[in-house]
Coordinates of C-alpha atoms and ligand atoms in Angstrom, one line a residue:
Chain A
M1 CA 107.3 -1.8 -30.8
I2 CA 107.5 -1.2 -34.8
E3 CA 107.7 2.4 -36.0
I4 CA 106.9 3.2 -39.5
D5 CA 107.9 6.7 -40.2
R6 CA 106.7 8.6 -43.2
I7 CA 107.6 5.6 -45.5
T8 CA 107.4 6.2 -49.4
K9 CA 107.8 4.1 -52.3
V10 CA 108.0 5.9 -55.9
Y11 CA 108.2 3.5 -59.0
D12 CA 109.2 5.8 -61.9
D13 CA 106.6 8.5 -61.6
T14 CA 103.9 6.7 -59.5
T15 CA 104.0 7.1 -55.9
V16 CA 102.8 3.5 -54.7
V17 CA 103.0 4.3 -50.9
D18 CA 102.8 7.8 -50.0
E19 CA 104.3 9.0 -46.6
V20 CA 102.7 6.3 -44.5
S21 CA 103.4 6.5 -40.6
M22 CA 102.1 4.3 -38.1
T23 CA 103.1 2.6 -34.8
V24 CA 102.5 -1.0 -34.1
E25 CA 102.6 -2.0 -30.4
T26 CA 104.3 -5.0 -29.2
G27 CA 101.8 -8.0 -28.9
T28 CA 99.1 -6.6 -30.9
I29 CA 97.7 -7.4 -34.4
T30 CA 97.7 -4.6 -37.0
V31 CA 95.7 -5.1 -39.9
I32 CA 96.3 -3.2 -43.2
V33 CA 92.9 -3.2 -45.5
G34 CA 92.6 -1.7 -48.8
T35 CA 91.4 -2.4 -52.4
S36 CA 93.7 -4.0 -55.1
G37 CA 96.6 -1.9 -55.9
S38 CA 96.4 0.5 -52.9
G39 CA 99.9 -0.4 -51.8
K40 CA 99.4 -3.0 -49.1
T41 CA 102.0 -5.4 -50.3
T42 CA 104.4 -2.8 -51.1
L43 CA 104.1 -1.2 -47.6
L44 CA 104.4 -4.6 -45.9
R45 CA 107.7 -5.8 -48.1
M46 CA 109.2 -2.4 -47.2
I47 CA 109.3 -3.5 -43.4
N48 CA 111.6 -6.5 -44.3
R49 CA 113.3 -4.7 -47.1
L50 CA 112.1 -7.1 -49.9
V51 CA 111.3 -3.4 -51.4
E52 CA 113.7 -0.7 -50.5
P53 CA 111.9 2.4 -49.3
S54 CA 112.3 5.5 -51.4
S55 CA 112.2 7.6 -48.3
G56 CA 111.3 7.4 -44.8
E57 CA 112.4 4.7 -42.5
V58 CA 111.3 1.7 -40.1
R59 CA 112.3 1.3 -36.7
I60 CA 112.0 -2.2 -34.8
N61 CA 112.4 -1.4 -31.0
G62 CA 114.3 1.7 -31.9
E63 CA 116.5 0.1 -34.3
V64 CA 116.6 1.5 -37.8
T65 CA 116.2 -1.4 -40.3
R66 CA 118.4 0.2 -42.7
D67 CA 121.3 -0.4 -40.7
I68 CA 120.6 -3.9 -40.2
P69 CA 122.0 -6.4 -43.1
T70 CA 118.9 -7.4 -45.0
H71 CA 119.6 -11.3 -44.4
L72 CA 119.9 -10.8 -40.7
L73 CA 116.8 -8.3 -40.7
R74 CA 114.8 -11.0 -42.4
R75 CA 115.6 -13.8 -40.0
R76 CA 114.2 -11.7 -37.2
I77 CA 110.8 -11.1 -39.2
G78 CA 108.4 -13.8 -40.0
Y79 CA 107.0 -13.8 -43.5
A80 CA 103.9 -15.7 -44.4
I81 CA 102.6 -14.9 -48.0
Q82 CA 99.5 -16.0 -50.0
G83 CA 99.9 -19.2 -51.3
H84 CA 102.3 -20.0 -48.5
G85 CA 105.3 -20.6 -50.6
L86 CA 106.5 -23.6 -48.9
F87 CA 109.4 -25.7 -50.2
P88 CA 107.8 -28.3 -52.1
H89 CA 111.1 -30.6 -52.1
H90 CA 111.6 -30.3 -48.0
T91 CA 109.2 -32.2 -45.5
V92 CA 106.9 -30.3 -43.2
A93 CA 109.3 -30.5 -40.4
R94 CA 112.3 -29.0 -42.7
N95 CA 110.0 -26.4 -43.9
I96 CA 109.0 -25.2 -40.3
A97 CA 112.8 -25.6 -39.2
A98 CA 114.1 -23.3 -42.2
V99 CA 114.8 -20.3 -40.0
P100 CA 116.1 -22.0 -37.1
R101 CA 118.7 -23.8 -39.2
L102 CA 119.6 -20.8 -40.8
L103 CA 120.2 -19.3 -37.3
G104 CA 122.3 -22.4 -36.5
W105 CA 120.1 -23.7 -33.7
P106 CA 121.0 -27.1 -32.2
K107 CA 119.2 -30.2 -33.9
D108 CA 117.2 -31.1 -30.9
K109 CA 116.0 -27.7 -30.4
I110 CA 114.8 -27.3 -33.8
A111 CA 113.0 -30.7 -33.4
R112 CA 111.3 -29.9 -30.2
R113 CA 110.3 -26.4 -31.7
V114 CA 108.8 -28.3 -34.7
D115 CA 106.7 -30.6 -32.8
E116 CA 105.6 -27.7 -30.4
L117 CA 104.3 -25.6 -33.2
L118 CA 102.6 -28.6 -35.3
T119 CA 100.9 -29.4 -31.9
L120 CA 99.9 -25.8 -31.5
F121 CA 98.4 -25.7 -35.2
G122 CA 96.4 -28.7 -34.2
M123 CA 98.6 -31.0 -36.7
E124 CA 99.5 -34.3 -34.8
P125 CA 103.6 -34.4 -35.3
A126 CA 103.9 -37.8 -35.7
A127 CA 101.5 -38.0 -38.5
F128 CA 102.7 -34.6 -40.3
R129 CA 106.4 -34.0 -39.7
D130 CA 107.6 -36.1 -42.4
R131 CA 105.1 -35.5 -45.2
Y132 CA 105.6 -33.2 -48.1
P133 CA 103.5 -30.0 -48.8
A134 CA 101.9 -31.7 -51.7
E135 CA 100.6 -34.3 -49.3
L136 CA 98.5 -31.6 -47.3
S137 CA 95.4 -29.9 -47.8
G138 CA 95.3 -26.3 -48.6
G139 CA 94.3 -25.3 -44.9
Q140 CA 97.1 -27.4 -43.6
Q141 CA 99.5 -25.9 -46.0
Q142 CA 98.5 -22.6 -44.9
R143 CA 99.0 -23.7 -41.1
V144 CA 102.6 -24.7 -42.0
G145 CA 103.3 -21.4 -43.8
V146 CA 102.4 -19.7 -40.8
A147 CA 104.2 -22.1 -38.3
R148 CA 107.3 -21.6 -40.5
A149 CA 107.0 -17.7 -40.1
L150 CA 106.7 -18.4 -36.4
A151 CA 109.4 -20.9 -35.9
S152 CA 112.2 -18.7 -34.7
R153 CA 110.0 -16.5 -32.3
P154 CA 110.6 -13.5 -34.6
D155 CA 110.3 -9.9 -33.4
L156 CA 107.5 -9.4 -35.8
L157 CA 105.3 -11.5 -38.0
L158 CA 104.4 -10.1 -41.5
M159 CA 101.4 -12.0 -43.2
D160 CA 100.4 -10.8 -46.8
E161 CA 96.8 -12.1 -47.3
P162 CA 97.6 -15.5 -45.5
F163 CA 94.0 -16.7 -45.7
G164 CA 93.2 -15.6 -49.1
A165 CA 93.1 -18.9 -50.9
L166 CA 91.1 -20.7 -48.1
D167 CA 87.3 -21.5 -48.3
P168 CA 85.1 -19.5 -45.8
I169 CA 84.5 -22.1 -43.3
I170 CA 88.4 -22.9 -43.1
R171 CA 89.3 -19.3 -43.4
G172 CA 86.9 -18.7 -40.3
R173 CA 88.6 -21.3 -38.4
A174 CA 92.2 -20.1 -39.4
Q175 CA 91.4 -16.5 -38.2
E176 CA 90.4 -17.9 -35.0
D177 CA 93.4 -20.0 -34.6
L178 CA 95.7 -17.1 -35.3
R179 CA 94.1 -15.0 -32.8
A180 CA 94.2 -17.7 -30.3
I181 CA 98.0 -18.4 -31.0
Q182 CA 99.0 -14.8 -31.2
Q183 CA 97.6 -14.3 -27.7
K184 CA 99.2 -17.2 -26.2
L185 CA 102.6 -16.3 -27.7
G186 CA 102.1 -12.6 -27.5
S187 CA 103.1 -11.9 -31.1
T188 CA 103.3 -8.8 -33.0
I189 CA 101.7 -9.2 -36.3
V190 CA 101.0 -6.9 -39.2
L191 CA 98.7 -8.5 -41.6
V192 CA 97.5 -7.4 -45.0
T193 CA 94.1 -8.2 -46.5
H194 CA 91.5 -6.8 -48.9
D195 CA 88.6 -8.2 -46.6
M196 CA 87.0 -5.5 -44.1
E197 CA 85.3 -8.2 -42.3
E198 CA 88.8 -9.9 -41.5
A199 CA 90.4 -6.7 -40.5
I200 CA 87.5 -6.1 -38.0
R201 CA 87.6 -9.5 -36.8
L202 CA 91.3 -9.9 -36.3
G203 CA 92.8 -6.3 -35.6
D204 CA 93.5 -4.5 -32.7
R205 CA 94.3 -1.7 -35.0
V206 CA 93.1 -1.5 -38.5
G207 CA 94.7 0.6 -41.1
V208 CA 92.7 1.5 -44.2
M209 CA 94.8 2.1 -47.4
D210 CA 93.7 4.1 -50.4
G211 CA 95.8 5.0 -53.6
G212 CA 99.1 4.6 -51.5
R213 CA 97.8 6.7 -48.5
L214 CA 96.8 5.5 -45.0
V215 CA 93.5 7.2 -44.9
Q216 CA 92.3 5.9 -41.4
H217 CA 94.3 4.2 -38.5
G218 CA 92.6 3.1 -35.3
P219 CA 90.7 0.5 -33.3
P220 CA 88.2 -1.4 -35.5
E221 CA 85.3 0.2 -33.5
E222 CA 86.5 3.5 -34.6
I223 CA 86.7 2.6 -38.2
V224 CA 83.2 1.1 -38.0
A225 CA 81.6 4.0 -36.1
R226 CA 83.4 6.9 -37.4
P227 CA 84.9 6.3 -41.0
A228 CA 87.3 9.2 -41.8
N229 CA 86.0 9.7 -45.2
A230 CA 83.5 8.2 -48.0
F231 CA 86.1 5.6 -49.0
V232 CA 86.3 4.1 -45.5
A233 CA 82.5 4.3 -45.1
E234 CA 82.1 2.4 -48.3
M235 CA 84.9 -0.4 -47.4
V236 CA 82.8 -0.8 -44.1
G237 CA 79.6 -1.1 -46.0
D238 CA 77.0 1.3 -44.7
A239 CA 74.4 -1.4 -44.6
E240 CA 76.7 -3.6 -42.5
R241 CA 77.8 -1.1 -40.1
P242 CA 75.6 -2.0 -37.3
M243 CA 76.1 -5.7 -37.3
R244 CA 79.9 -5.1 -37.8
L245 CA 79.8 -3.1 -34.6
L246 CA 77.8 -5.4 -32.8
S247 CA 80.1 -8.4 -33.6
L248 CA 83.1 -6.5 -32.0
I249 CA 81.3 -5.9 -28.6
P250 CA 80.9 -8.9 -25.9
V251 CA 78.1 -9.6 -24.2
R252 CA 79.9 -9.3 -21.0
G253 CA 79.4 -5.7 -20.7
L254 CA 75.7 -5.5 -21.0
V255 CA 74.7 -8.4 -18.6
E256 CA 71.9 -7.4 -16.2
P257 CA 70.4 -9.3 -13.3
G258 CA 67.2 -11.1 -14.2
A259 CA 65.9 -14.5 -15.7
A260 CA 65.1 -15.3 -19.3
G261 CA 63.8 -18.4 -21.0
G262 CA 65.6 -20.5 -23.6
D263 CA 69.3 -21.7 -24.3
P264 CA 71.8 -19.2 -22.7
V265 CA 74.8 -17.4 -24.7
P266 CA 78.2 -17.5 -23.2
E267 CA 79.1 -14.0 -21.9
G268 CA 82.3 -14.0 -24.3
A269 CA 80.0 -14.2 -27.3
S270 CA 79.3 -11.0 -29.1
L271 CA 76.2 -8.8 -29.2
R272 CA 75.7 -10.0 -32.7
D273 CA 75.3 -13.6 -31.4
A274 CA 72.9 -12.6 -28.7
L275 CA 70.8 -10.4 -31.2
S276 CA 70.7 -13.5 -33.6
A277 CA 69.7 -15.8 -30.7
C278 CA 66.9 -13.2 -29.8
L279 CA 65.8 -13.0 -33.3
W280 CA 65.9 -16.7 -34.2
T281 CA 63.8 -17.8 -31.1
G282 CA 61.5 -14.7 -31.0
R283 CA 62.7 -13.7 -27.5
D284 CA 63.2 -10.3 -26.0
A285 CA 65.8 -11.4 -23.6
V286 CA 68.3 -14.4 -23.4
P287 CA 70.0 -15.9 -20.4
V288 CA 73.9 -15.2 -20.2
E289 CA 76.1 -17.8 -18.8
R290 CA 79.6 -18.0 -17.3
G291 CA 81.5 -21.5 -17.1
G292 CA 78.1 -23.1 -17.3
A293 CA 76.4 -21.0 -14.7
V294 CA 73.6 -18.5 -15.6
V295 CA 74.9 -15.1 -14.4
G296 CA 72.0 -12.8 -15.7
R297 CA 70.5 -12.0 -18.9
I298 CA 70.8 -9.7 -22.1
T299 CA 67.8 -7.8 -23.5
L300 CA 67.0 -6.6 -27.2
D301 CA 66.5 -3.3 -25.6
A302 CA 70.2 -3.1 -24.4
I303 CA 71.6 -4.3 -27.7
R304 CA 69.5 -1.5 -29.4
G305 CA 70.5 1.1 -27.0
R306 CA 74.2 0.2 -27.4
V307 CA 74.2 0.7 -31.2
E308 CA 72.2 3.8 -31.2
H309 CA 74.4 5.1 -28.5
R310 CA 77.4 4.6 -30.7
A311 CA 76.0 6.0 -33.9
Chain B
M1 CA 107.4 -58.1 -61.6
T2 CA 105.5 -55.7 -63.8
A3 CA 105.8 -56.1 -67.6
G4 CA 108.1 -53.2 -67.7
G5 CA 110.5 -54.8 -65.4
V6 CA 110.4 -58.2 -67.4
L7 CA 111.3 -56.4 -70.4
R8 CA 114.0 -54.4 -68.9
T9 CA 115.5 -57.6 -67.4
A10 CA 115.4 -59.3 -70.7
L11 CA 116.9 -56.5 -72.6
S12 CA 119.7 -56.3 -70.0
L13 CA 120.5 -60.0 -70.2
L14 CA 120.5 -59.9 -74.1
L15 CA 123.1 -57.1 -73.9
V16 CA 125.1 -58.7 -71.5
A17 CA 125.3 -61.9 -73.4
L18 CA 125.8 -59.9 -76.8
V19 CA 129.1 -58.2 -75.1
L20 CA 130.4 -61.2 -73.2
W21 CA 129.7 -64.3 -75.4
P22 CA 129.2 -62.9 -78.9
H23 CA 129.9 -66.4 -80.4
A24 CA 126.9 -67.8 -79.0
F25 CA 124.9 -65.6 -81.4
A26 CA 126.7 -66.9 -84.6
P27 CA 123.7 -68.9 -85.8
V28 CA 121.5 -65.5 -85.5
F29 CA 123.9 -63.4 -87.4
A30 CA 125.5 -66.0 -89.8
P31 CA 122.5 -65.3 -92.8
F32 CA 124.0 -61.7 -92.8
A33 CA 127.4 -62.3 -93.0
P34 CA 129.3 -62.6 -96.5
E35 CA 130.0 -66.1 -97.7
R36 CA 133.0 -67.9 -95.9
G37 CA 133.6 -64.4 -94.0
P38 CA 133.8 -63.9 -90.3
V39 CA 130.3 -63.7 -88.7
I40 CA 131.4 -62.2 -85.2
Y41 CA 133.7 -59.5 -84.7
D42 CA 136.5 -60.3 -82.6
R43 CA 139.6 -58.5 -83.7
V44 CA 139.1 -56.8 -80.3
S45 CA 137.1 -57.6 -77.2
L46 CA 133.5 -56.4 -77.4
L47 CA 133.8 -55.7 -73.6
S48 CA 136.7 -53.2 -74.0
L49 CA 134.9 -51.7 -76.7
S50 CA 131.6 -51.0 -74.7
L51 CA 133.7 -49.9 -71.6
S52 CA 135.7 -47.3 -73.7
H53 CA 132.5 -46.1 -75.6
L54 CA 130.6 -45.7 -72.4
G55 CA 133.5 -43.9 -70.7
L56 CA 133.9 -41.5 -73.6
V57 CA 130.0 -40.6 -73.4
A58 CA 130.0 -40.5 -69.5
A59 CA 133.2 -38.1 -69.7
A60 CA 131.8 -35.8 -72.3
S61 CA 128.3 -35.6 -70.8
S62 CA 129.6 -34.9 -67.6
L63 CA 131.9 -32.1 -68.7
A64 CA 129.0 -30.7 -70.8
A65 CA 126.5 -30.9 -67.7
L66 CA 129.1 -29.1 -65.7
V67 CA 129.5 -26.2 -68.1
A68 CA 126.1 -26.0 -69.3
V69 CA 124.5 -25.7 -65.8
T70 CA 127.2 -23.2 -64.6
L71 CA 126.6 -21.1 -67.8
A72 CA 122.5 -21.4 -67.2
I73 CA 123.1 -20.4 -63.5
L74 CA 125.2 -17.5 -64.6
V75 CA 122.6 -16.2 -67.1
T76 CA 119.6 -16.5 -64.9
R77 CA 121.2 -14.2 -62.2
P78 CA 120.2 -10.7 -62.6
A79 CA 123.9 -9.6 -63.4
G80 CA 124.1 -12.1 -66.1
A81 CA 120.9 -11.9 -67.8
A82 CA 122.5 -9.7 -70.6
F83 CA 124.6 -12.8 -71.6
R84 CA 121.7 -14.8 -72.0
P85 CA 121.2 -14.4 -75.8
L86 CA 124.9 -14.6 -76.5
S87 CA 125.2 -17.8 -74.5
R88 CA 122.2 -19.4 -76.5
T89 CA 123.7 -18.5 -79.7
L90 CA 127.0 -20.3 -78.9
T91 CA 125.3 -23.5 -77.6
N92 CA 123.0 -23.4 -80.5
V93 CA 126.0 -23.3 -82.9
G94 CA 127.5 -26.3 -81.0
Q95 CA 124.5 -28.1 -82.0
T96 CA 124.1 -27.2 -85.5
F97 CA 127.6 -27.9 -86.3
P98 CA 127.8 -31.5 -87.6
P99 CA 129.9 -33.9 -85.5
V100 CA 131.8 -35.1 -88.6
A101 CA 132.9 -31.7 -89.3
V102 CA 134.0 -31.1 -85.6
L103 CA 136.1 -34.2 -85.9
A104 CA 137.6 -33.1 -89.2
L105 CA 138.4 -29.7 -87.6
A106 CA 139.7 -31.3 -84.4
V107 CA 142.1 -33.9 -85.5
P108 CA 144.8 -31.5 -86.9
M109 CA 144.9 -29.9 -83.4
L110 CA 144.3 -32.8 -81.2
G111 CA 145.5 -35.7 -83.4
F112 CA 143.8 -39.1 -83.8
G113 CA 142.2 -41.0 -80.9
A114 CA 139.7 -40.2 -78.3
W115 CA 140.2 -36.3 -78.0
P116 CA 138.6 -35.2 -81.0
T117 CA 135.6 -37.4 -80.3
L118 CA 135.2 -36.1 -76.8
V119 CA 135.2 -32.6 -77.9
A120 CA 132.6 -33.4 -80.5
L121 CA 130.6 -35.1 -77.8
F122 CA 131.0 -32.4 -75.3
L123 CA 129.8 -29.5 -78.0
Y124 CA 127.0 -31.8 -78.8
G125 CA 125.9 -32.2 -75.4
L126 CA 125.7 -28.8 -74.3
L127 CA 122.6 -27.4 -75.9
P128 CA 120.0 -29.7 -74.5
I129 CA 121.4 -29.4 -70.9
F130 CA 121.8 -25.7 -71.0
E131 CA 118.4 -25.0 -72.6
N132 CA 116.6 -27.4 -70.0
A133 CA 118.5 -25.9 -67.2
M134 CA 118.1 -22.2 -68.4
T135 CA 114.1 -22.8 -68.6
A136 CA 114.0 -24.7 -65.1
L137 CA 116.0 -21.9 -63.3
S138 CA 114.0 -19.2 -64.8
T139 CA 110.5 -20.8 -64.1
L140 CA 110.7 -21.8 -60.6
P141 CA 107.7 -21.1 -58.5
P142 CA 107.9 -17.3 -57.7
R143 CA 106.3 -17.7 -54.1
T144 CA 108.6 -20.2 -53.1
L145 CA 111.5 -18.0 -54.3
E146 CA 110.0 -15.1 -52.3
A147 CA 109.6 -17.0 -49.2
A148 CA 113.2 -18.0 -49.5
R149 CA 114.2 -14.6 -49.8
G150 CA 111.9 -13.2 -47.2
M151 CA 113.2 -15.5 -44.6
G152 CA 116.7 -14.2 -45.0
M153 CA 118.5 -17.0 -47.1
G154 CA 121.5 -15.8 -48.8
R155 CA 122.0 -16.0 -52.7
F156 CA 124.1 -19.4 -52.3
Q157 CA 121.8 -20.6 -49.9
R158 CA 119.0 -20.0 -52.3
L159 CA 120.7 -21.5 -55.4
W160 CA 121.8 -24.7 -53.5
Q161 CA 119.0 -25.4 -51.1
V162 CA 116.0 -24.2 -53.2
E163 CA 116.9 -23.3 -56.9
L164 CA 119.0 -26.3 -58.1
P165 CA 117.1 -28.9 -56.1
L166 CA 113.7 -27.8 -57.7
A167 CA 115.2 -27.5 -61.2
A168 CA 117.0 -31.0 -60.9
P169 CA 114.5 -33.0 -62.7
V170 CA 114.3 -30.8 -65.7
I171 CA 118.1 -30.5 -65.7
L172 CA 118.2 -34.2 -65.6
A173 CA 115.8 -34.7 -68.5
G174 CA 118.4 -32.4 -70.6
V175 CA 121.3 -34.7 -69.4
R176 CA 119.5 -37.8 -70.5
L177 CA 118.8 -36.4 -74.0
S178 CA 122.6 -35.4 -74.4
V179 CA 123.6 -38.8 -73.2
V180 CA 121.5 -40.5 -75.7
I181 CA 122.6 -38.3 -78.6
G182 CA 126.2 -39.0 -77.4
L183 CA 125.7 -43.0 -77.3
G184 CA 124.8 -42.8 -81.0
T185 CA 127.2 -40.2 -82.1
A186 CA 130.1 -41.8 -80.3
T187 CA 130.2 -44.4 -83.1
I188 CA 131.5 -42.1 -85.7
G189 CA 134.5 -41.5 -83.4
S190 CA 135.8 -44.8 -84.7
T191 CA 136.6 -42.9 -88.0
V192 CA 139.3 -40.9 -86.0
A193 CA 140.7 -44.0 -84.3
A194 CA 138.7 -43.5 -81.0
R195 CA 137.8 -46.8 -79.6
T196 CA 134.2 -47.1 -79.5
L197 CA 131.6 -49.6 -80.5
G198 CA 131.7 -47.7 -83.9
E199 CA 134.5 -49.8 -84.9
V200 CA 132.4 -53.0 -85.4
I201 CA 130.0 -51.1 -87.4
I202 CA 132.5 -49.6 -89.8
A203 CA 134.4 -52.8 -90.0
G204 CA 131.1 -54.1 -91.2
L205 CA 130.7 -51.3 -93.8
L206 CA 134.3 -51.7 -95.1
T207 CA 134.0 -55.2 -95.7
N208 CA 130.4 -55.5 -96.7
N209 CA 129.5 -57.8 -93.6
T210 CA 126.0 -56.7 -92.6
A211 CA 126.5 -59.1 -89.6
F212 CA 129.1 -56.8 -88.2
V213 CA 126.8 -53.6 -88.8
L214 CA 123.8 -55.6 -87.1
Q215 CA 126.0 -56.6 -84.1
G216 CA 127.5 -53.1 -83.5
G217 CA 124.2 -51.4 -83.9
L218 CA 122.3 -53.8 -81.8
I219 CA 124.8 -53.5 -78.8
V220 CA 124.9 -49.4 -79.3
G221 CA 121.1 -49.4 -79.4
L222 CA 120.4 -51.7 -76.3
F223 CA 122.9 -49.4 -74.2
A224 CA 120.7 -46.3 -75.4
V225 CA 117.6 -47.9 -74.5
L226 CA 118.5 -49.1 -71.1
I227 CA 120.5 -46.2 -70.0
Y228 CA 117.5 -43.8 -71.3
D229 CA 115.3 -46.1 -69.1
A230 CA 117.4 -45.7 -66.1
L231 CA 117.8 -42.0 -66.4
V232 CA 113.9 -41.6 -66.8
R233 CA 113.5 -43.6 -63.8
L234 CA 116.0 -41.6 -61.6
E235 CA 114.3 -38.5 -62.9
A236 CA 110.6 -39.5 -61.7
R237 CA 112.3 -40.3 -58.2
I238 CA 114.0 -36.7 -57.8
A239 CA 110.7 -35.2 -59.3
R240 CA 108.6 -36.8 -56.7
R241 CA 111.2 -35.6 -53.9
A242 CA 111.0 -32.1 -55.5
G243 CA 107.2 -32.2 -55.0
A244 CA 106.1 -32.1 -58.6
G245 CA 104.9 -35.7 -58.4
S246 CA 102.5 -34.8 -55.7
A247 CA 101.5 -38.4 -55.5
R248 CA 99.9 -38.9 -52.2
A249 CA 100.1 -42.6 -52.7
G250 CA 103.8 -41.9 -53.4
Ligands
ATP1 N1 108.1 -3.5 -59.0 C1 107.1 -2.6 -59.3 N2 107.4 -1.7 -60.4 C2 106.3 -0.8 -60.7 N3 104.9 -0.8 -60.2 C3 104.8 -1.7 -59.1 C4 105.9 -2.5 -58.7 N4 105.3 -3.2 -57.7 C5 104.2 -2.7 -57.4 N5 103.8 -2.0 -58.2 C6 102.6 -0.9 -58.2 O1 102.3 -0.5 -57.0 C7 100.9 -0.6 -56.9 C8 100.6 -1.1 -55.5 O2 100.8 -2.6 -55.7 P1 100.8 -3.5 -54.4 O3 101.2 -4.9 -54.9 O4 101.4 -2.9 -53.3 O5 99.2 -3.4 -54.1 P2 98.2 -4.4 -53.0 O6 97.3 -3.2 -52.2 O7 99.0 -5.1 -52.3 O8 97.1 -5.0 -54.0 P3 96.6 -6.4 -54.2 O9 95.3 -6.3 -53.0 O10 96.1 -6.5 -55.4 O11 97.8 -7.4 -53.7 C9 100.3 -1.2 -58.0 O12 99.6 -0.2 -58.7 C10 101.3 -1.9 -58.8 O13 101.2 -2.1 -60.2
MG2 MG1 99.2 -7.3 -52.4

């Protein structure tokens, strides 16, 4: 568990991060979202002390970070930044191995970990291990950057706009991969973005920052359904709200018995997917399947009811 | 073999022949020698002059590289930033001082021979290496440095494992410049009795023997061209390793 306790950063006379407190539970993703200059990066960098807080403290599993020597603290915290920051003069394997090497892991353990991570990120170890970063696509560089940050199984992974440089399709895939890998490894992640869509899609918790203050912090459903103020409402985008909400709710909960015609949707799909299946094929209900077998149907009325109920 | 490879091999063979069997070239140089004067310089073996010439340049350039890179490292640390203007001034003065003047000033202190020449070559070699090293170390990719800091590398680990390897190609370009300047400048060391290929040229000037001047000049020129070329290729190799080449075909 990471506890951020009234942490503040003041440069000269400007307060860049203003008494931000939040708790990040182990094994969850917290996404910090806000406009440019709202203090997101500064907040993130105070966690691994690349920026020293002016006041307040951060505790990792109860341990105050101020009391840990910075280089040791940073070796426990994975850090992935926009534009990946890979070492151009080291191979992919050596890049991923960076922190394990600093920690003095034995060679064979490092080699196994490198291959394991490459496989996890869908990059054939034999084909990628010995390449240099310049010999990878942008998306592959990004994945190696995240793999490097995860290599030593850190207590915490900090990610600063890790997908900012990717095109929308690769970006969507990278987000799904991150979600899957996080669930598999049980990692604790704090991720910074200025994209509310990304925040809602990835976060177990979303924190919205404005002018250095944390103006709302909660599950994404709550941010979408009950924005704390006009700024958050604007970030969420009023017109988009129903769709955003639908994209957060799985079909599973609204399945009812009965038959419907046409292609089925999986029960893990979102209500947004179900709605779009209805609209696209002009149906009032679509069948729902689990593991290839139809288990019931979901109706347009039920979807509408769910959104109205929330609003 | 590529055209460059053919040329490189041809020039190397020519150089080796000029140094080891100078008499074979007598017919070529004869038209430039005075009547009944010697055509080929043979007071001292050209091989021993070449070796001592190259040794002097190598020693001076290595020393200059060591000092200049150390200085550049110091002034690119936050604590040393205040000394940056001063060290730039110092190395610039080293460069603007004419080497002949350095020799003249150094002889009374160090006597005749190799030492004053070494000092002049060293001072002359500092600036290009220092300037390049300083530029390279202060323009490294900020995200890479941030990543190195963020993953918990210490100061020396960052310097040895990240900063110097990434700066190496540009530093080496400075060394190359300094070596080539040194190869030419070393010839005037002969005026203070340093054993360099300048001896051949100066003997030619003193006796109005253009053949000697051509001979000495040709050998020094060939050394400069071939060493320059070798260093350029070494740089390209290192740059590719440092990722700057980014050649997928690589
Ligand atoms: N070292 C510094 N000295 C003075 N001001 C700074 C410093 N670093 C950041 N700031 C200021 O702090 C504010 C917040 O910066 P920060 O980088 O945290 O924003 P951000 O939310 O990450 O923005 P972006 O989305 O553009 O990355 C900005 O106004 C910035 O100018
Ligand atoms: Mg930022």
